[in-house]
Amino acid sequence: MTGNLAHLTLAFGLLGNVVSFMVFLAPIPTFYKVYKKKSTEGFQSAPYVVGLFSAMLWIYYAFLKTNVMLLITINSVGCFIETLYICFFLYYAPKKARMESLKLIVLLIVVGFGLIVALTQFLASGVTRGVIVGWICLVFSLCVFVAPLGVVRQVIKTKSVEYMPILLSVALTLSAVMWFFYGLLLGDFNIAIPNVLGFTFGILQMILYFMYKNKKPVIDEKIPTFDAKTSKMEQKIPEFKDQKIIDVVKLKTLLQSDLIPMTAGHGDAKPQVPSNVPNYTIEVIA
């Protein structure tokens, strides 16, 4: 019986390594675009810095435990890949984005991880140290798994799955399943519990994908209005509760450049308003 559990644990650990490796490679198309355009444009370095921090945490936790070599292997690979992503990002990022990324790296990797290692080494010992680091890993992993809720909200609001790739959702769900059973068979709930949440959100994302993949995206219709003070067109959405009458045209302010001719040759001439141009009103019924 013990032998069968050991084989199952090894199998789930190996599968978890394979699927997680695929997840680590998922950003390659993004960085290929960066390479082609020679600019990071609107991309952010935060996901890769957080990924590096998470991998380092799990490696530290694994060194405090026994029989979790497969946890060390995949997170070592993850550290290497995430470091490559960050270096690539820093090389092509504009100065402002580069400085922000360096600040985040110092804050999270140098200060954050450094403090965790230092405090647990000097203030805890033995099993207690492993328990504390395990709880830190668990809480941080839960926060990482909760992060996609923003994407889920966007999908529901816009009825568009443009920013939720199905392959990545499937890979993350499979990864959560593998690591859940790996942690469960090892009796390590710091590994198993966060992946319950990961599996749940992965299934939710796949359900939303199949619900909205053929839906027409919702586009907010906005009515342009003219601001006479700033002379700029602004997009505003009026809210109507009752029937309202909107005075649309004030000829002297709104149509001066198009409808009001100026008398040539007189510097102090006043605009001549054509008598045949009526004042318009639009009746809007809520």
CSV table of C-alpha atoms in Angstrom, one decimal:
chain,number,residue,atom,x,y,z
A,1,MET,CA,0.0,0.0,0.0
A,2,THR,CA,2.8,2.4,1.0
A,3,GLY,CA,4.6,1.5,-2.3
A,4,ASN,CA,1.6,2.3,-4.4
A,5,LEU,CA,1.2,5.7,-2.6
A,6,ALA,CA,4.9,6.4,-3.3
A,7,HIS,CA,4.4,5.6,-7.0
A,8,LEU,CA,1.3,7.8,-7.2
A,9,THR,CA,3.0,10.6,-5.5
A,10,LEU,CA,5.9,10.4,-7.9
A,11,ALA,CA,3.6,10.2,-10.9
A,12,PHE,CA,1.6,13.3,-9.9
A,13,GLY,CA,4.9,15.1,-9.0
A,14,LEU,CA,6.3,14.4,-12.5
A,15,LEU,CA,3.1,15.4,-14.2
A,16,GLY,CA,3.0,18.5,-12.2
A,17,ASN,CA,6.6,19.3,-13.3
A,18,VAL,CA,5.6,18.8,-17.0
A,19,VAL,CA,2.5,20.9,-16.9
A,20,SER,CA,4.1,23.7,-14.8
A,21,PHE,CA,7.0,23.8,-17.2
A,22,MET,CA,4.4,24.4,-20.0
A,23,VAL,CA,2.9,27.2,-17.9
A,24,PHE,CA,6.3,28.8,-17.4
A,25,LEU,CA,6.7,28.9,-21.2
A,26,ALA,CA,3.3,30.5,-21.8
A,27,PRO,CA,4.7,34.1,-22.0
A,28,ILE,CA,7.0,33.3,-24.9
A,29,PRO,CA,4.6,34.8,-27.5
A,30,THR,CA,4.4,38.0,-25.5
A,31,PHE,CA,8.2,38.3,-25.5
A,32,TYR,CA,8.4,37.5,-29.1
A,33,LYS,CA,6.2,40.5,-29.8
A,34,VAL,CA,8.4,42.6,-27.6
A,35,TYR,CA,11.5,41.4,-29.5
A,36,LYS,CA,9.9,42.2,-32.9
A,37,LYS,CA,8.8,45.7,-31.8
A,38,LYS,CA,11.9,46.3,-29.7
A,39,SER,CA,9.7,47.8,-27.0
A,40,THR,CA,7.7,46.4,-24.0
A,41,GLU,CA,4.9,48.9,-24.8
A,42,GLY,CA,2.1,48.4,-22.3
A,43,PHE,CA,3.4,45.1,-20.9
A,44,GLN,CA,4.2,44.9,-17.2
A,45,SER,CA,7.1,43.2,-15.4
A,46,ALA,CA,5.0,42.5,-12.2
A,47,PRO,CA,3.8,39.0,-13.2
A,48,TYR,CA,7.4,37.8,-13.8
A,49,VAL,CA,8.8,39.3,-10.6
A,50,VAL,CA,5.9,37.8,-8.6
A,51,GLY,CA,6.5,34.4,-10.3
A,52,LEU,CA,10.2,34.6,-9.4
A,53,PHE,CA,9.4,35.5,-5.8
A,54,SER,CA,6.9,32.6,-5.6
A,55,ALA,CA,9.4,30.0,-7.0
A,56,MET,CA,12.1,31.2,-4.6
A,57,LEU,CA,9.7,30.8,-1.7
A,58,TRP,CA,8.8,27.3,-2.6
A,59,ILE,CA,12.4,26.3,-3.0
A,60,TYR,CA,13.2,27.7,0.4
A,61,TYR,CA,10.2,25.8,1.8
A,62,ALA,CA,11.3,22.6,0.0
A,63,PHE,CA,14.8,22.7,1.6
A,64,LEU,CA,13.1,22.8,5.0
A,65,LYS,CA,11.1,19.6,4.2
A,66,THR,CA,11.9,16.1,3.1
A,67,ASN,CA,10.9,14.1,0.1
A,68,VAL,CA,9.8,17.1,-2.0
A,69,MET,CA,12.6,17.0,-4.5
A,70,LEU,CA,10.1,17.4,-7.4
A,71,LEU,CA,9.1,20.7,-5.8
A,72,ILE,CA,12.7,21.9,-6.0
A,73,THR,CA,13.3,20.8,-9.6
A,74,ILE,CA,10.3,22.7,-11.1
A,75,ASN,CA,10.8,25.8,-9.1
A,76,SER,CA,14.5,25.9,-9.9
A,77,VAL,CA,13.5,25.8,-13.6
A,78,GLY,CA,10.9,28.5,-12.9
A,79,CYS,CA,13.5,30.7,-11.2
A,80,PHE,CA,15.7,30.4,-14.3
A,81,ILE,CA,12.9,31.1,-16.8
A,82,GLU,CA,11.4,34.0,-14.8
A,83,THR,CA,14.9,35.6,-14.5
A,84,LEU,CA,15.3,35.4,-18.3
A,85,TYR,CA,11.9,37.1,-18.8
A,86,ILE,CA,12.8,39.9,-16.4
A,87,CYS,CA,16.2,40.5,-18.0
A,88,PHE,CA,14.6,40.5,-21.4
A,89,PHE,CA,12.0,43.0,-20.1
A,90,LEU,CA,14.5,45.3,-18.6
A,91,TYR,CA,16.6,45.3,-21.8
A,92,TYR,CA,13.7,46.5,-24.0
A,93,ALA,CA,11.7,48.5,-21.4
A,94,PRO,CA,11.7,52.4,-21.6
A,95,LYS,CA,13.6,54.1,-18.8
A,96,LYS,CA,10.5,54.8,-16.6
A,97,ALA,CA,9.2,51.2,-16.8
A,98,ARG,CA,12.8,49.9,-16.2
A,99,MET,CA,13.1,51.9,-13.0
A,100,GLU,CA,9.7,50.8,-11.7
A,101,SER,CA,10.6,47.2,-12.4
A,102,LEU,CA,14.0,47.5,-10.6
A,103,LYS,CA,12.2,49.1,-7.6
A,104,LEU,CA,9.7,46.1,-7.5
A,105,ILE,CA,12.6,43.6,-7.8
A,106,VAL,CA,14.4,45.3,-4.9
A,107,LEU,CA,11.2,45.5,-2.8
A,108,LEU,CA,10.0,41.9,-3.4
A,109,ILE,CA,13.1,39.8,-4.1
A,110,VAL,CA,15.8,41.5,-2.1
A,111,VAL,CA,13.9,43.0,0.8
A,112,GLY,CA,10.9,40.7,1.0
A,113,PHE,CA,12.5,37.4,0.4
A,114,GLY,CA,15.6,38.5,2.4
A,115,LEU,CA,13.5,39.3,5.4
A,116,ILE,CA,11.6,36.1,5.3
A,117,VAL,CA,14.8,34.0,5.2
A,118,ALA,CA,16.6,36.1,7.9
A,119,LEU,CA,13.7,36.2,10.3
A,120,THR,CA,12.8,32.5,10.0
A,121,GLN,CA,16.5,31.6,10.4
A,122,PHE,CA,17.1,33.6,13.5
A,123,LEU,CA,13.7,33.6,15.2
A,124,ALA,CA,12.5,30.1,14.5
A,125,SER,CA,14.1,26.6,14.4
A,126,GLY,CA,13.4,23.0,13.5
A,127,VAL,CA,9.8,22.1,12.6
A,128,THR,CA,8.5,25.6,13.6
A,129,ARG,CA,10.6,27.2,10.8
A,130,GLY,CA,9.1,24.9,8.2
A,131,VAL,CA,5.5,25.6,9.5
A,132,ILE,CA,6.0,29.3,9.3
A,133,VAL,CA,7.5,29.3,5.8
A,134,GLY,CA,4.8,26.8,4.8
A,135,TRP,CA,2.1,29.3,5.9
A,136,ILE,CA,3.8,32.1,4.1
A,137,CYS,CA,3.8,30.0,0.9
A,138,LEU,CA,0.2,29.1,1.4
A,139,VAL,CA,-1.1,32.6,1.9
A,140,PHE,CA,1.0,34.0,-1.0
A,141,SER,CA,-0.2,31.2,-3.3
A,142,LEU,CA,-3.8,32.0,-2.4
A,143,CYS,CA,-3.2,35.6,-3.3
A,144,VAL,CA,-1.7,34.6,-6.7
A,145,PHE,CA,-4.7,32.4,-7.5
A,146,VAL,CA,-7.2,35.1,-6.5
A,147,ALA,CA,-5.5,37.6,-9.0
A,148,PRO,CA,-7.4,36.2,-12.1
A,149,LEU,CA,-10.7,37.4,-10.6
A,150,GLY,CA,-10.0,40.7,-12.3
A,151,VAL,CA,-9.9,39.0,-15.6
A,152,VAL,CA,-13.1,37.0,-14.8
A,153,ARG,CA,-14.9,40.2,-13.9
A,154,GLN,CA,-13.8,41.8,-17.2
A,155,VAL,CA,-15.0,38.8,-19.2
A,156,ILE,CA,-18.5,38.9,-17.5
A,157,LYS,CA,-18.7,42.7,-18.0
A,158,THR,CA,-17.6,42.8,-21.7
A,159,LYS,CA,-18.8,39.3,-22.7
A,160,SER,CA,-15.4,39.0,-24.4
A,161,VAL,CA,-12.7,36.3,-23.8
A,162,GLU,CA,-10.0,38.2,-25.6
A,163,TYR,CA,-7.9,38.5,-22.5
A,164,MET,CA,-8.5,35.0,-21.2
A,165,PRO,CA,-6.6,32.4,-23.4
A,166,ILE,CA,-8.3,29.0,-23.0
A,167,LEU,CA,-5.0,27.1,-23.3
A,168,LEU,CA,-3.5,28.9,-20.4
A,169,SER,CA,-6.6,28.3,-18.3
A,170,VAL,CA,-6.5,24.6,-19.1
A,171,ALA,CA,-2.8,24.4,-18.3
A,172,LEU,CA,-3.3,26.2,-15.0
A,173,THR,CA,-6.2,23.9,-14.1
A,174,LEU,CA,-4.2,20.8,-14.9
A,175,SER,CA,-1.3,22.1,-12.9
A,176,ALA,CA,-3.5,22.8,-9.9
A,177,VAL,CA,-4.9,19.2,-10.1
A,178,MET,CA,-1.5,17.6,-10.2
A,179,TRP,CA,0.0,19.6,-7.3
A,180,PHE,CA,-3.1,19.1,-5.2
A,181,PHE,CA,-2.8,15.4,-5.4
A,182,TYR,CA,0.9,15.5,-4.9
A,183,GLY,CA,0.5,17.6,-1.7
A,184,LEU,CA,-2.4,15.4,-0.6
A,185,LEU,CA,-0.5,12.1,-1.0
A,186,LEU,CA,2.5,13.7,0.8
A,187,GLY,CA,0.2,14.9,3.6
A,188,ASP,CA,1.5,18.4,3.0
A,189,PHE,CA,-1.6,20.7,3.0
A,190,ASN,CA,0.5,23.8,2.4
A,191,ILE,CA,0.9,22.4,-1.1
A,192,ALA,CA,-2.6,21.0,-1.5
A,193,ILE,CA,-4.9,23.8,-0.2
A,194,PRO,CA,-3.9,26.6,-2.5
A,195,ASN,CA,-4.4,24.3,-5.5
A,196,VAL,CA,-8.0,23.7,-4.5
A,197,LEU,CA,-8.6,27.4,-5.2
A,198,GLY,CA,-6.5,27.3,-8.4
A,199,PHE,CA,-8.6,24.4,-9.7
A,200,THR,CA,-11.8,26.2,-8.8
A,201,PHE,CA,-10.8,29.4,-10.6
A,202,GLY,CA,-9.5,27.4,-13.6
A,203,ILE,CA,-12.8,25.6,-14.0
A,204,LEU,CA,-14.6,28.9,-13.7
A,205,GLN,CA,-12.5,30.5,-16.4
A,206,MET,CA,-13.1,27.6,-18.8
A,207,ILE,CA,-16.9,27.7,-18.2
A,208,LEU,CA,-16.8,31.5,-18.9
A,209,TYR,CA,-14.8,30.9,-22.0
A,210,PHE,CA,-17.3,28.5,-23.5
A,211,MET,CA,-20.2,30.7,-22.4
A,212,TYR,CA,-18.8,33.9,-24.1
A,213,LYS,CA,-16.5,32.7,-26.9
A,214,ASN,CA,-19.2,33.3,-29.5
A,215,LYS,CA,-20.8,36.3,-27.9
A,216,LYS,CA,-20.6,39.7,-29.4
A,217,PRO,CA,-18.5,41.9,-27.1
A,218,VAL,CA,-20.4,44.7,-25.3
A,219,ILE,CA,-19.2,48.2,-26.4
A,220,ASP,CA,-20.3,51.2,-24.3
A,221,GLU,CA,-22.1,53.7,-26.5
A,222,LYS,CA,-21.1,57.2,-25.6
A,223,ILE,CA,-22.5,60.5,-26.8
A,224,PRO,CA,-20.0,63.2,-27.6
A,225,THR,CA,-20.8,66.6,-26.0
A,226,PHE,CA,-19.0,69.9,-26.5
A,227,ASP,CA,-17.4,71.7,-23.6
A,228,ALA,CA,-17.5,75.4,-24.5
A,229,LYS,CA,-15.0,76.3,-21.8
A,230,THR,CA,-12.3,73.8,-22.8
A,231,SER,CA,-13.2,73.6,-26.5
A,232,LYS,CA,-12.8,69.8,-26.3
A,233,MET,CA,-15.1,67.0,-27.3
A,234,GLU,CA,-15.7,64.7,-24.3
A,235,GLN,CA,-17.3,61.3,-24.2
A,236,LYS,CA,-20.1,61.4,-21.7
A,237,ILE,CA,-23.0,59.1,-21.0
A,238,PRO,CA,-26.1,61.1,-19.9
A,239,GLU,CA,-28.4,59.5,-17.4
A,240,PHE,CA,-32.1,60.1,-18.1
A,241,LYS,CA,-34.8,59.4,-15.5
A,242,ASP,CA,-37.5,61.6,-16.9
A,243,GLN,CA,-38.3,63.3,-20.2
A,244,LYS,CA,-35.7,66.1,-20.8
A,245,ILE,CA,-35.2,68.8,-23.4
A,246,ILE,CA,-31.6,69.3,-24.4
A,247,ASP,CA,-30.6,72.6,-26.0
A,248,VAL,CA,-28.1,71.4,-28.6
A,249,VAL,CA,-27.2,74.5,-30.6
A,250,LYS,CA,-26.1,77.8,-29.3
A,251,LEU,CA,-25.0,79.3,-32.6
A,252,LYS,CA,-22.6,81.9,-31.3
A,253,THR,CA,-20.6,79.3,-29.3
A,254,LEU,CA,-21.0,76.0,-31.0
A,255,LEU,CA,-21.2,76.6,-34.7
A,256,GLN,CA,-19.1,79.8,-35.0
A,257,SER,CA,-16.3,78.2,-37.2
A,258,ASP,CA,-18.7,76.4,-39.6
A,259,LEU,CA,-21.9,78.4,-39.9
A,260,ILE,CA,-21.0,82.0,-38.9
A,261,PRO,CA,-19.2,83.9,-41.7
A,262,MET,CA,-16.9,86.8,-40.7
A,263,THR,CA,-16.9,90.1,-42.5
A,264,ALA,CA,-13.7,90.3,-44.4
A,265,GLY,CA,-11.4,93.3,-44.0
A,266,HIS,CA,-12.7,94.6,-40.6
A,267,GLY,CA,-10.7,93.6,-37.5
A,268,ASP,CA,-13.5,94.5,-35.2
A,269,ALA,CA,-16.3,92.9,-37.2
A,270,LYS,CA,-18.8,90.8,-35.4
A,271,PRO,CA,-20.0,87.5,-36.7
A,272,GLN,CA,-23.1,87.7,-38.8
A,273,VAL,CA,-25.6,85.0,-37.8
A,274,PRO,CA,-27.6,83.8,-40.8
A,275,SER,CA,-31.3,84.5,-40.2
A,276,ASN,CA,-32.4,81.2,-41.7
A,277,VAL,CA,-30.5,79.0,-39.2
A,278,PRO,CA,-33.0,77.9,-36.6
A,279,ASN,CA,-32.2,76.9,-33.0
A,280,TYR,CA,-32.4,73.1,-32.6
A,281,THR,CA,-33.7,71.2,-29.7
A,282,ILE,CA,-33.6,67.4,-29.4
A,283,GLU,CA,-36.3,65.8,-27.3
A,284,VAL,CA,-34.9,62.8,-25.5
A,285,ILE,CA,-37.4,60.4,-23.9
A,286,ALA,CA,-36.1,58.2,-21.2
